[in-house]
C-alpha positions as a printed Julia matrix, in Angstrom:
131×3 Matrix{Float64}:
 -47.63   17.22  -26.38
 -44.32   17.69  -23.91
 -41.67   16.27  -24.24
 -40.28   14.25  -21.33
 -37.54   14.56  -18.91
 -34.3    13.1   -20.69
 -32.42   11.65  -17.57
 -30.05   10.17  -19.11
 -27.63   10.23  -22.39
 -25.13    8.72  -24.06
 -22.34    9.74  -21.69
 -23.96    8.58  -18.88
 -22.24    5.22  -18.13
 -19.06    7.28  -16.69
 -21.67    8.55  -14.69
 -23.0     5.12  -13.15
 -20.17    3.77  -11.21
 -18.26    6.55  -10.05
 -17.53    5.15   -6.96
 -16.1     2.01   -8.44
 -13.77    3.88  -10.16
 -12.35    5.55   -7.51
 -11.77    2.32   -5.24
 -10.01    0.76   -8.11
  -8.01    3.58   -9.21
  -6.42    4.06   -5.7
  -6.19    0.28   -4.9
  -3.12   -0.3    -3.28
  -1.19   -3.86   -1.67
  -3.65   -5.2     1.08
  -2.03   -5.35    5.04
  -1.19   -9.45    4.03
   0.59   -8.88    0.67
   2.78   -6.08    2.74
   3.32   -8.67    5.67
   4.64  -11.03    3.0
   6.84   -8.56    1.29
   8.29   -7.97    4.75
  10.31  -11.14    5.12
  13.75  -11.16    4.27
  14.51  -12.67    0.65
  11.3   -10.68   -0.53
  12.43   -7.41    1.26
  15.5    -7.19   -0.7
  14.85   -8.02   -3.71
  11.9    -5.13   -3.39
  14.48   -2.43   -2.03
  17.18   -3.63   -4.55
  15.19   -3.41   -7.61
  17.21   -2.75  -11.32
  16.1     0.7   -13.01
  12.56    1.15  -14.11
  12.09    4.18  -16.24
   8.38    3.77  -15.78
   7.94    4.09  -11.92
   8.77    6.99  -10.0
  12.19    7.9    -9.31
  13.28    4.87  -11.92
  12.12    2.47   -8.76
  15.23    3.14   -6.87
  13.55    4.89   -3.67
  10.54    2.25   -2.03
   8.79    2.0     0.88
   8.7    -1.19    1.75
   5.48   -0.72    4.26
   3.6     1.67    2.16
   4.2    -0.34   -0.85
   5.16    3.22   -2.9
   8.16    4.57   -4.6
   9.68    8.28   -4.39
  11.2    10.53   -6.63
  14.31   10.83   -4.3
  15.88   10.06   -1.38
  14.65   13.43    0.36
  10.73   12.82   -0.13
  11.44    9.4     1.1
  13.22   10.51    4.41
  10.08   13.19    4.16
   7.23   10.37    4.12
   9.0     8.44    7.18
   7.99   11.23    9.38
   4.33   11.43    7.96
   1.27   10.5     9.94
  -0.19    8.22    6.81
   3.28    6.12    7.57
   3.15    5.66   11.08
  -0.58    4.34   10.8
   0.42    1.89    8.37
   3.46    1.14   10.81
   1.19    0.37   13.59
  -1.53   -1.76   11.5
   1.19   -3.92   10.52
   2.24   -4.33   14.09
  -0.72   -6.91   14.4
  -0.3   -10.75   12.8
  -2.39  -10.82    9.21
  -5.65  -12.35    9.46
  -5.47  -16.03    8.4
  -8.21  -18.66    7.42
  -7.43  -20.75   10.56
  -8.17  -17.05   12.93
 -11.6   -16.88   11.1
 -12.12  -20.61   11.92
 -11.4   -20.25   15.26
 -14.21  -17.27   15.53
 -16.78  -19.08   13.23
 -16.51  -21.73   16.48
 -14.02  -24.25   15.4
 -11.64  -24.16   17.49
 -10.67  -21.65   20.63
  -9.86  -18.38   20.14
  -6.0   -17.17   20.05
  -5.87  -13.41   20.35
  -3.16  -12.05   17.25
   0.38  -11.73   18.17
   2.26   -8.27   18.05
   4.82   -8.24   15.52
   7.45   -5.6    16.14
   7.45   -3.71   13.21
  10.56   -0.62   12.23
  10.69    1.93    9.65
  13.4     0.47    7.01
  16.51    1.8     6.81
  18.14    4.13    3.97
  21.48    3.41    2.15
  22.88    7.0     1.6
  25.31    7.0    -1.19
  28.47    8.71   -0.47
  30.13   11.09   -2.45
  33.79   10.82   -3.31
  35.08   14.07   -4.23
């Protein structure tokens, strides 16, 4: 008498869904939260936030289109010049998909190409040092 193949034990289940994991632990804002952090009273009060010891660079150094914060003013200046920013740049050039766009394509109603939406890097407010 053999004894059959064992194909699975008890850590198995971190097995299963591996790819699961990975899409959730990388999740980041979606193109339509960004576009709505974009406007101006939600802008500021994103690039003005108080001290938080428990993001990166106590939350003081945030890209607004990325939605991600920096250690320091440097890598920040550094990720402005990146390829992974510029893409996001131009995605957000386009008008976020709304319910009355996928209306219009279901048939139900005519069909209005997206506007451009002129979209800049932010700008930085160097400190300056009084010696």
């Amino acid at each position: 008498m053999t004894r059959s193949k064992m194909t699975r034990n008890h850590n198995s289940n971190k097995k299963k869904n591996v790819s699961k994991l990975w899409k959730t632990k990388r999740r980041t804002k979606d193109l339509d939260q960004i576009c709505e952090d974009m406007k101006p009273e939600n802008a500021d009060k994103l690039l003005h936030q108080e001290v938080d010891c428990d993001a990166p660079g106590s939350a003081q150094f945030y890209c607004l289109h990325c939605a991600r914060y920096f250690i320091d003013q440097r890598s920040l200046k550094e990720h402005f010049k990146t390829k992974v920013h510029k893409r996001r740049l131009k995605k957000l050039s386009e008008e976020p998909y709304t319910q009355e766009e996928a209306e219009r394509a279901a048939g139900m109603g005519s069909y209005i190409p997206p506007k451009k939406v002129k979209v800049e890097t932010q700008t930085i407010e160097e400190e300056m040092k009084i010696s």
